[in-house]
Coordinates of C-alpha atoms and ligand atoms in Angstrom, one line a residue:
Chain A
X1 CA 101.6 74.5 117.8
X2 CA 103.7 75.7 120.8
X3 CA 103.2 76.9 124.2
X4 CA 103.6 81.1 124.7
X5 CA 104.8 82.7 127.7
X6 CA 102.7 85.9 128.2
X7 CA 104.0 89.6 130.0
X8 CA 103.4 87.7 133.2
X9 CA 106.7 86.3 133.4
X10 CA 108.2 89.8 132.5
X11 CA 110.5 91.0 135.3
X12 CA 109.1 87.6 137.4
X13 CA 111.2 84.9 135.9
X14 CA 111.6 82.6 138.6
X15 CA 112.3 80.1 136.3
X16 CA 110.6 77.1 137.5
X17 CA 109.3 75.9 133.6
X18 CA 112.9 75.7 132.8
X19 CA 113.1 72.7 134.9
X20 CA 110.4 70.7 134.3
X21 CA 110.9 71.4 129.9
X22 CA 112.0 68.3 128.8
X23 CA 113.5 69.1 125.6
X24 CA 115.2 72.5 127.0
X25 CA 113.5 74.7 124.8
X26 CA 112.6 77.5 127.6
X27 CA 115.6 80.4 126.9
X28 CA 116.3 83.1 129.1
X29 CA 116.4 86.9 128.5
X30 CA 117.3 89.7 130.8
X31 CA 113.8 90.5 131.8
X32 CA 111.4 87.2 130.6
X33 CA 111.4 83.9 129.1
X34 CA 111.1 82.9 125.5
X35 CA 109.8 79.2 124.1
X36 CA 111.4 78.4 120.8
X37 CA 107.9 77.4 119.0
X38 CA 109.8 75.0 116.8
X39 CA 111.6 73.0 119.1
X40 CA 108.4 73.3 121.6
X41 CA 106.9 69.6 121.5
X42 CA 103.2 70.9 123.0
X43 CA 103.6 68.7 126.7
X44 CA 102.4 71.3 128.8
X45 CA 104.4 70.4 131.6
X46 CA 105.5 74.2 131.9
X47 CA 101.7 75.6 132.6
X48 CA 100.7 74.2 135.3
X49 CA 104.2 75.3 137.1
X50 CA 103.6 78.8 136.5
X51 CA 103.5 80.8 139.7
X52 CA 102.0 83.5 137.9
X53 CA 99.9 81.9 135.3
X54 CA 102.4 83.4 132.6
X55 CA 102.0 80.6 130.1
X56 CA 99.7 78.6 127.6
X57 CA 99.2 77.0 124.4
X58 CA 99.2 79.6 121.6
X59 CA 95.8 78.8 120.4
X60 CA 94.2 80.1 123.8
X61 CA 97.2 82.8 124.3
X62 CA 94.9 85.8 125.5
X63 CA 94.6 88.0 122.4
X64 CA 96.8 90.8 124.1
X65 CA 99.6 88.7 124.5
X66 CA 99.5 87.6 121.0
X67 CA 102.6 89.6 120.0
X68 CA 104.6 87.1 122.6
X69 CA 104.6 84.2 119.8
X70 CA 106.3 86.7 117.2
X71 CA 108.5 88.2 119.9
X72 CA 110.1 84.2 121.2
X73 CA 110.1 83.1 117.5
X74 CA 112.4 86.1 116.5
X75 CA 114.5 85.9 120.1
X76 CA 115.0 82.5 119.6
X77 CA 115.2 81.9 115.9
X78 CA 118.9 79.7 114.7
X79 CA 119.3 78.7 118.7
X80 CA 118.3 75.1 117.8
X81 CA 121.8 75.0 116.4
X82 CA 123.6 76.3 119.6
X83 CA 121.3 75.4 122.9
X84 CA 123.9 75.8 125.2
X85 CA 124.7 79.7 123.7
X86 CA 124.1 81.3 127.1
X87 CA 120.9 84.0 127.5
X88 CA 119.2 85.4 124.5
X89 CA 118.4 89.3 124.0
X90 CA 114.9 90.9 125.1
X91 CA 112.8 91.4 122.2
X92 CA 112.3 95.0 121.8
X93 CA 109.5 95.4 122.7
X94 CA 109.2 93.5 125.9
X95 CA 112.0 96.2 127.0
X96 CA 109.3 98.9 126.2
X97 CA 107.3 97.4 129.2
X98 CA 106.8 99.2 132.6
X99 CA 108.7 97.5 135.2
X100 CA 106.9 94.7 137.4
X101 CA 106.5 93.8 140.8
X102 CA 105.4 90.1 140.1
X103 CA 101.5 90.5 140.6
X104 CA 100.0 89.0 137.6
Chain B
X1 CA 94.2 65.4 89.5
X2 CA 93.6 62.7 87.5
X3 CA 92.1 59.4 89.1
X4 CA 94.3 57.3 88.1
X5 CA 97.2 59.2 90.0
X6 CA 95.1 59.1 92.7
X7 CA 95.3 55.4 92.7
X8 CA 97.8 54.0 90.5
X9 CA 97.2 50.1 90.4
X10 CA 99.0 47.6 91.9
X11 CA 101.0 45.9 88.9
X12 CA 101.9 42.4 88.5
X13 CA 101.0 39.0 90.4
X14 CA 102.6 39.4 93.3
X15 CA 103.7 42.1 95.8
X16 CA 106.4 44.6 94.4
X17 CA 108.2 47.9 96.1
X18 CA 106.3 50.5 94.4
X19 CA 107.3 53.9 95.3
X20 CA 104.6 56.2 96.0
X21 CA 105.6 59.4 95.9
X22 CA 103.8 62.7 97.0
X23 CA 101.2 63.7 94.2
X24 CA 103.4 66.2 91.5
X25 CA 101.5 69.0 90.4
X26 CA 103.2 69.2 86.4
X27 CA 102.6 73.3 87.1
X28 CA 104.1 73.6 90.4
X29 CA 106.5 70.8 90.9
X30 CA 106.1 68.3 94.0
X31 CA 103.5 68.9 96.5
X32 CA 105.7 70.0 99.8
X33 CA 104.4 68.6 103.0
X34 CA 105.3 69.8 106.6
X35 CA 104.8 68.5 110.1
X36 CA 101.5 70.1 110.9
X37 CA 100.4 67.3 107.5
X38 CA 101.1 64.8 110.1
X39 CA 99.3 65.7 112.7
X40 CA 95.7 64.3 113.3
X41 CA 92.6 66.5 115.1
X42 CA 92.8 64.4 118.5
X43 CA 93.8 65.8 121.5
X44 CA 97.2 64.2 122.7
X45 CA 97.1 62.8 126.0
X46 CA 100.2 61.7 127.5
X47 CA 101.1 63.3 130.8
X48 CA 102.8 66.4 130.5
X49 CA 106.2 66.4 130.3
X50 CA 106.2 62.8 129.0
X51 CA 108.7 62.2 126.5
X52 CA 106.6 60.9 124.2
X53 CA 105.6 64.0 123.0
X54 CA 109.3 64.7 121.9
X55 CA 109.3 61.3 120.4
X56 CA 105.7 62.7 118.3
X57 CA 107.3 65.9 116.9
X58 CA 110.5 64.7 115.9
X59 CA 108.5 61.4 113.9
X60 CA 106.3 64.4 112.5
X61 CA 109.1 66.6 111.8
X62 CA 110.8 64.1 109.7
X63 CA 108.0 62.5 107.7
X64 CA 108.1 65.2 105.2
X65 CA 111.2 64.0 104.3
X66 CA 110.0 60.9 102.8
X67 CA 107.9 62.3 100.4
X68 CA 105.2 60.1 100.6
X69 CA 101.9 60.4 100.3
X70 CA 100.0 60.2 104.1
X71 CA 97.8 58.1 102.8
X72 CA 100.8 55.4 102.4
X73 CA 102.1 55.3 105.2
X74 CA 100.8 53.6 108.5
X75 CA 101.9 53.0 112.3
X76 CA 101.1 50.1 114.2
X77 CA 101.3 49.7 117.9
X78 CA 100.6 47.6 120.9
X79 CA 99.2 48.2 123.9
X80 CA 100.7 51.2 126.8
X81 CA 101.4 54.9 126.7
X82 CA 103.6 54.7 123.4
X83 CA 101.0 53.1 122.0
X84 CA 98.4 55.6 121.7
X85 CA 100.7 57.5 119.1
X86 CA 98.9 56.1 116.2
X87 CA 95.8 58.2 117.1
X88 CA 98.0 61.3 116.6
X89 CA 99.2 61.0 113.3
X90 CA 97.4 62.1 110.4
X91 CA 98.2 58.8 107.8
X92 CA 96.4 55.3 108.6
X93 CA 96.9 53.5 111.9
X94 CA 96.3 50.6 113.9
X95 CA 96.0 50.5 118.4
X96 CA 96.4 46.3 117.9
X97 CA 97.0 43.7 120.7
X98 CA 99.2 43.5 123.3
X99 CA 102.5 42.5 122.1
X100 CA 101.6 41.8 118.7
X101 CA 102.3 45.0 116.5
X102 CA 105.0 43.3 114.4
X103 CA 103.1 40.3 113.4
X104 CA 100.2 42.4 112.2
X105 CA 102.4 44.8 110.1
X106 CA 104.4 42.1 108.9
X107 CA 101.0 40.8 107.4
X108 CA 100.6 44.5 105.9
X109 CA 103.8 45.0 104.8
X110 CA 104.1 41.9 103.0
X111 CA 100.8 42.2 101.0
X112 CA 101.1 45.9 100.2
X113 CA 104.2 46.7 99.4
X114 CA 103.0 50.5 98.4
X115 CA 102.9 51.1 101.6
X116 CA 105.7 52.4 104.6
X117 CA 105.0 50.7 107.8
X118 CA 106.2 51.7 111.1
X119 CA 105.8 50.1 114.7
X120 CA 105.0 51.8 117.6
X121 CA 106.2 49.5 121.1
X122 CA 107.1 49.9 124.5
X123 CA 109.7 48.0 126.7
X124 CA 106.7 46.2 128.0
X125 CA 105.3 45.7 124.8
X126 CA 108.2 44.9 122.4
X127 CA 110.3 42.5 125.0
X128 CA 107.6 41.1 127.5
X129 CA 104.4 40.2 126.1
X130 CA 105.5 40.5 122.0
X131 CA 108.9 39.4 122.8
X132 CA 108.8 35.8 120.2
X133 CA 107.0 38.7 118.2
X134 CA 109.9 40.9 118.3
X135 CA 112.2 38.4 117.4
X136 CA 110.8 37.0 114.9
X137 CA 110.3 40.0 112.7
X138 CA 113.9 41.0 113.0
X139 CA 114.7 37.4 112.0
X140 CA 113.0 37.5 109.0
X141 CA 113.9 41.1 108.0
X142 CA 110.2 42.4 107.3
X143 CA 110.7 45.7 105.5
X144 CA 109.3 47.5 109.3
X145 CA 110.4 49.8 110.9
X146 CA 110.0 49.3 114.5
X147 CA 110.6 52.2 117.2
X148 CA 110.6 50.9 120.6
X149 CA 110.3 53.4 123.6
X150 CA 112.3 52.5 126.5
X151 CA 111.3 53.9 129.2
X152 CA 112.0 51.3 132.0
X153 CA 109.0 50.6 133.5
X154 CA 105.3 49.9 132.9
X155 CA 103.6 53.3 132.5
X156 CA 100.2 52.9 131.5
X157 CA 99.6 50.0 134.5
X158 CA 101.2 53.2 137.2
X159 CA 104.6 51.7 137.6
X160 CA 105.6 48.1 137.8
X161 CA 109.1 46.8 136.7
X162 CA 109.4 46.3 133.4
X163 CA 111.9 43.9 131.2
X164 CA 114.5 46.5 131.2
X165 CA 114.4 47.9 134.5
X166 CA 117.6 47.7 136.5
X167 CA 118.6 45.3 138.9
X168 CA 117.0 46.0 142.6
X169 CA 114.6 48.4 141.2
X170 CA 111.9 49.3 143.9
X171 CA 108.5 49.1 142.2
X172 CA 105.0 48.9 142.8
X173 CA 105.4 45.3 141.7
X174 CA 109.0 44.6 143.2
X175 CA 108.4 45.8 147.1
X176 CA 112.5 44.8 147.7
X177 CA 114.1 45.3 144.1
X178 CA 113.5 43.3 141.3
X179 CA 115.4 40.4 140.9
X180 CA 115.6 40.0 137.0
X181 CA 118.3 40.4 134.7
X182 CA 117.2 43.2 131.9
X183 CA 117.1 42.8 128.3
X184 CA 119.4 45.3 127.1
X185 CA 117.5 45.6 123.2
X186 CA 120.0 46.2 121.2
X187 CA 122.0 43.3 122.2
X188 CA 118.7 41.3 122.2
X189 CA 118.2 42.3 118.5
X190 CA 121.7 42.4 117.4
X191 CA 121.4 38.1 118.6
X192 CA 118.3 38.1 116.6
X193 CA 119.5 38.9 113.8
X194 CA 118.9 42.1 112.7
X195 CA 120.0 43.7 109.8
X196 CA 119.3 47.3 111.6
X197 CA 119.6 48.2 115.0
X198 CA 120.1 51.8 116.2
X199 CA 119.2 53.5 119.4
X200 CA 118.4 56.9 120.3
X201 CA 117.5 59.4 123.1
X202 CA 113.7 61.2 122.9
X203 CA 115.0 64.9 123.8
X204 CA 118.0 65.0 121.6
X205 CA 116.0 66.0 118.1
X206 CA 118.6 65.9 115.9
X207 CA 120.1 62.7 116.9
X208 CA 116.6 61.1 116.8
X209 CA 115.9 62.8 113.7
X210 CA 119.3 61.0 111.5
X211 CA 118.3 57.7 113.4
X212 CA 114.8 57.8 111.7
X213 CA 116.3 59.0 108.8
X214 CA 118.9 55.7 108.6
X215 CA 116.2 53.7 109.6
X216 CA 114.0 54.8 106.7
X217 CA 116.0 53.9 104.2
X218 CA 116.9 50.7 105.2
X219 CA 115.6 47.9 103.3
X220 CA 113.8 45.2 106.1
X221 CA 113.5 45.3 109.8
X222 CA 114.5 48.9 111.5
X223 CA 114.7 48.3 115.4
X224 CA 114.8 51.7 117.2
X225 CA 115.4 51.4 120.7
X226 CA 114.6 55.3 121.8
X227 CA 115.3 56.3 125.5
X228 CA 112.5 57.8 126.6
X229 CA 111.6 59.5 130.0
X230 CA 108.6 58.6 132.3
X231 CA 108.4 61.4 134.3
X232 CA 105.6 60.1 136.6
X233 CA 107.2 56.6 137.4
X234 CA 110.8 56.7 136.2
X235 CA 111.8 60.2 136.2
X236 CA 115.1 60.6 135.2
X237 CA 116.0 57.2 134.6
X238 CA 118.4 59.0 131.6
X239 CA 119.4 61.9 133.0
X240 CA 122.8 61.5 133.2
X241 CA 123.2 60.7 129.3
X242 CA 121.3 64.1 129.1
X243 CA 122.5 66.5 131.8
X244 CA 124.6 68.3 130.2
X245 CA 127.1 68.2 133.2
X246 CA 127.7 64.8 132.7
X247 CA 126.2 63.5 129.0
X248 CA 129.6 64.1 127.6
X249 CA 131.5 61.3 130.0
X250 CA 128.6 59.0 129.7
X251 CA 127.1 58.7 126.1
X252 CA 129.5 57.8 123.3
X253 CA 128.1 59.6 119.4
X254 CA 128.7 56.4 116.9
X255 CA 129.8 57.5 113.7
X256 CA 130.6 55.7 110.9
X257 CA 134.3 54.9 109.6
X258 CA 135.1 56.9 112.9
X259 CA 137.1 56.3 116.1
X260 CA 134.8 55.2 119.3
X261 CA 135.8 58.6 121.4
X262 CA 133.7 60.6 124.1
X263 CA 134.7 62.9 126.4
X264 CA 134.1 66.5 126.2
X265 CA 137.2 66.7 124.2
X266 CA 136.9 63.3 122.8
X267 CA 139.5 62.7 125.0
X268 CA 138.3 58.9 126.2
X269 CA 138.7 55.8 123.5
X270 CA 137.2 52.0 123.7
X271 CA 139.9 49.6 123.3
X272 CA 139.5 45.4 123.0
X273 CA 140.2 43.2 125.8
X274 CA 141.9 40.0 125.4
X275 CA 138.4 37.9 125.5
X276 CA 137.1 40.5 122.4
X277 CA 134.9 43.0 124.8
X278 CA 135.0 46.7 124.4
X279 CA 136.2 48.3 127.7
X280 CA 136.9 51.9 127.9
X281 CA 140.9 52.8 128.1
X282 CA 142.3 52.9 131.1
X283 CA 143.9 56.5 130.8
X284 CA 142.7 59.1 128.4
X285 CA 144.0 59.4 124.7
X286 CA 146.0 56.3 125.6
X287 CA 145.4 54.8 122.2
X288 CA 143.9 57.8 120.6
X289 CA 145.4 57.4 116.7
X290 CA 146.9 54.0 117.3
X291 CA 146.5 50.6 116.5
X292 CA 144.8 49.7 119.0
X293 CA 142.0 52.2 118.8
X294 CA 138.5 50.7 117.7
X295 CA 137.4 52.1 114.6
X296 CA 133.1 51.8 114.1
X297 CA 131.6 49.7 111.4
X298 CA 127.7 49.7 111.3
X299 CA 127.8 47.8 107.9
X300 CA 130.5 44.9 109.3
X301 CA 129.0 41.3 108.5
X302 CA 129.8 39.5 111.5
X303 CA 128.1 41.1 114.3
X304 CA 130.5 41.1 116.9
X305 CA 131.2 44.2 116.7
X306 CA 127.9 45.6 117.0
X307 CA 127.1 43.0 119.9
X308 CA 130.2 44.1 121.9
X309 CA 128.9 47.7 121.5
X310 CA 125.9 47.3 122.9
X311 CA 127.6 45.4 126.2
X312 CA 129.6 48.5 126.7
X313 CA 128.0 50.0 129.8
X314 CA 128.2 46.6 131.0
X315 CA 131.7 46.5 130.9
X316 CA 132.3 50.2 132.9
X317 CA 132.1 51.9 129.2
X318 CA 129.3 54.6 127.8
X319 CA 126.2 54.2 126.6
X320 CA 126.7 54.0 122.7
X321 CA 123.8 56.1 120.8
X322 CA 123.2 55.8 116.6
X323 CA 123.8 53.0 114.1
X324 CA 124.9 50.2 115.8
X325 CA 124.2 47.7 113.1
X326 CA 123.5 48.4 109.3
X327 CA 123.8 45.5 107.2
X328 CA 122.2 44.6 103.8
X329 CA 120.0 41.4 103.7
X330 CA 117.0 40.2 101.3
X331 CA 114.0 41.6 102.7
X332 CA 111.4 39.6 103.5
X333 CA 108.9 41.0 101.6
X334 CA 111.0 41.1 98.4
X335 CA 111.3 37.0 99.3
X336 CA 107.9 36.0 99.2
X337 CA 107.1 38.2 96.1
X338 CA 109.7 36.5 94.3
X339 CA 108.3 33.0 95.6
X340 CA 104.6 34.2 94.3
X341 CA 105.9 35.2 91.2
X342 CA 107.7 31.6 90.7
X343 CA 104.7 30.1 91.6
X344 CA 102.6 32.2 89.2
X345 CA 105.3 30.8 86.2
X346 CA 104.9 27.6 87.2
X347 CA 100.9 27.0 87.3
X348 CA 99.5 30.1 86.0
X349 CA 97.7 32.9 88.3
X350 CA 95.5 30.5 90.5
X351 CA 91.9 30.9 91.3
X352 CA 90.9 32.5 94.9
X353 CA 87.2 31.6 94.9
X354 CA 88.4 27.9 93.7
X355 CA 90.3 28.2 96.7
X356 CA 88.4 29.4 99.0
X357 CA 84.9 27.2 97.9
X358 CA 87.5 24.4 98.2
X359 CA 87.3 20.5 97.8
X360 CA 86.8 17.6 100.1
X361 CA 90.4 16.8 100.7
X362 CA 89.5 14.0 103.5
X363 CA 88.3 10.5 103.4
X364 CA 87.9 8.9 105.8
Ligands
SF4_401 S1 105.0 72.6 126.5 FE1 106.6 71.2 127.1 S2 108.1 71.4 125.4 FE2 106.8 73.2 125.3 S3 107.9 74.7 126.5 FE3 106.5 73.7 127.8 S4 107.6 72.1 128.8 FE4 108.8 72.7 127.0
SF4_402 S1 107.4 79.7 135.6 FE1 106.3 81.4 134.7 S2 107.1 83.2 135.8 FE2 108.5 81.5 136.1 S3 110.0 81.8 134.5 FE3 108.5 80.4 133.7 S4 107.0 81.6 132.6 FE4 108.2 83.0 133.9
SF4_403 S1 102.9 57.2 132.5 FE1 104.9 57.7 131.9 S2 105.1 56.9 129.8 FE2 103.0 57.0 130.3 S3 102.2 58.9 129.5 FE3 102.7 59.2 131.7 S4 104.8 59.9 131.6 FE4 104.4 59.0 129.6

């Protein structure tokens, strides 16, 4: 399993999971986070930190943000080999999204 | 499937290694296993963020690699937080007593050799209450192989000192710093007489991942130490070996055959003092491709070596992480199947119930 982070986050990104991830799995894009689901190791000590309630454990992801699992595998797929590579790119289709003011 | 492959009997009189491989199917070729094959239905319950949970998925990661069938392979643990990781993996498993996880798998191990057996301890666990149980398996050289979680303090009692907390370390339990000297466990194990000491860091998954590996296929007793956080009651206790600001001057990579360097650059070499220690160089690259640099050798005889390693950070120097010790020795297990066999030639197979309904051997 992993944990997901939902369209909350989008355009929020205050970054406070990073921190508290203890295997530095949490990558950063331009407009969200992405979880690598294979180096994810399921402690949940990202959730509960969520100002804005953007993450969970893929097998209670709301169904609309179901498309955020197949969006962080494919923005983070081969990082495991280079962690320290700097931000990743948006997946496409989290650039399609209307901007946000941070209200969940 | 056929019975029989399902259970292939036990040949001979006593104990032998006998490889159980993953179940071939003659029309597809070996049956491939993956980590979710190694995870059991319970829920895990560590706190969040515990590294434990690294610790889990890197174990459950590799164990595919083994190619054994789940159903051969067990983990035994003790008693605290590490402990509970039996009840997460999907292959047999045993929550035992306090302290005494090795002497039970050395039991199992011994008298079923089809099986891979794999200890679970803490620092608590492993070098307080089991420590004559510690030592004595690596004595011995028990085909085990033991992964201790260091975390530096007691986790599942809320935070007292534990064996390898620091010096002055303000706990629930030590109001004005504790006063004892740590075991360092790789130094304890190298005196023990290991055959196999390594030590790893939970959050680094590819380091942990060719430490399990080395330690699999080592023949006898496998001591992992395995730095591992507490984040509720020793947070950080190895950050700087993982901030990646500062792991680079902090955490030397052994290789094998290779020169002791870290740095970012590789820039800083160990050199030996006049008494024998290892002390890093006083200026960087100083010996770097001379004579005097120290060259690693996990498979060395004489322990010295791997003993002076593991007093490093003692002695001003980095924290050495991988094979610090890899040497071949008869395995216990291989011993005493041998001895049962020589028995056997000598006065024939034996009789159990004989045994067991017995004979008056007193008079008095
Ligand atoms: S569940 Fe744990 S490992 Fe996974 S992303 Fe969150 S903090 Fe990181
Ligand atoms: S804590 Fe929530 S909002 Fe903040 S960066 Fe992480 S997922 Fe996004
Ligand atoms: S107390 Fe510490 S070691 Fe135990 S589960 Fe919590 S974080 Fe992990």
């Amino acid at each position: 399993m992993t944990y997901v982070i939902g369209t909350n986050c989008v355009d929020v990104k205050d970054r406070t999971c990073i921190a508290e991830c203890p295997v530095d799995c949490i990558y950063e894009g331009e407009r969200m986070l992405y979880i690598h689901p294979d180096e994810c190791v399921d402690c949940g000590a990202c959730e509960p930190v969520c100002p804005v309630e953007a993450i969970y454990p893929a097998d209670t992801l709301p169904t609309e943000w179901l498309w955020h699992l197949d969006a962080a595998t494919a923005v983070t797929a081969g990082r495991e080999d280079e962690p320290d590579a700097g931000p990743v790119d948006d997946h496409p289709d989290v650039l399609k999204l209307p901007a946000r003011t941070g209200s969940a | 499937m056929s019975e029989s492959l399902l259970s292939p009997p036990l040949t001979g009189p006593g104990p032998r290694r006998v490889p159980l491989p993953l179940i071939t199917n003659p029309s597809e070729g070996p049956v491939k296993q993956s980590a979710k094959d190694f995870r059991s239905a319970e829920e895990v319950r560590w706190c969040p963020g515990c590294g434990d949970y690294a610790i889990l998925a890197a174990v459950q990661g590799f164990l595919p690699e083994l190619g054994l069938r789940r159903e051969n392979i067990v983990f035994v643990s003790g008693i605290g937080c590490s402990s509970r990781f039996p009840y997460y993996m999907n292959t047999y498993g045993m929550h035992s007593i306090h302290g005494r996880a090795p002497a039970i798998a050395t039991g199992l191990s011994v008298s079923r050799p089809d099986l891979s057996v794999w200890v679970i301890t803490g620092d608590g666990d492993a070098l307080s209450i089991g420590g004559n149980h510690l030592i004595h398996a690596l004595r011995r050289n028990v085909n085990l192989k033991i992964l201790l979680f260091n975390n530096r303090i007691y986790g599942l009692t809320k935070g007292q000192y534990s064996p390898t907390s620091e010096p002055g370390k303000i706990t629930k339990s030590t109001p004005m710093g504790s006063l004892d000297t740590p075991f360092n466990p790789v130094s304890l194990a190298v005196g023990a007489g290991a055959g196999f000491v390594a030590r790893t860091v939970d959050s680094d998954r590819k380091h942990l991942t060719s430490v399990l590996r080395a330690a699999a296929e080592y023949e006898g007793t496998a001591l992992v130490e395995i730095y591992q956080n507490c984040n509720i009651f020793n947070d950080g206790a190895f950050e700087v070996l993982k901030n990646p600001a500062t792991r680079d001057d902090h955490l030397l990579r052994l290789e094998q055959g290779q020169p002791l360097r870290y740095g970012s650059d590789g820039e800083h070499t160990i050199v030996r003092d006049a008494a024998g220690s290892l002390r890093p160089a006083a200026e960087a690259g100083a010996t770097e491709g001379s004579d005097a640099e120290v060259i690693h050798d996990a498979h060395a005889a004489d322990p010295a070596l791997a003993f002076a390693l593991s007093r490093l950070p003692e002695n001003g120097g980095p924290t050495p992480i991988g094979v610090f010790r890899s040497v071949a020795r008869p395995s216990y297990d291989r011993q005493v199947a041998e001895q049962l066999e020589q028995a056997v030639q000598a006065s024939g197979p034996g009789d159990l119930d004989a045994l067991l309904a017995g004979r008056d051997h007193w008079t008095v």
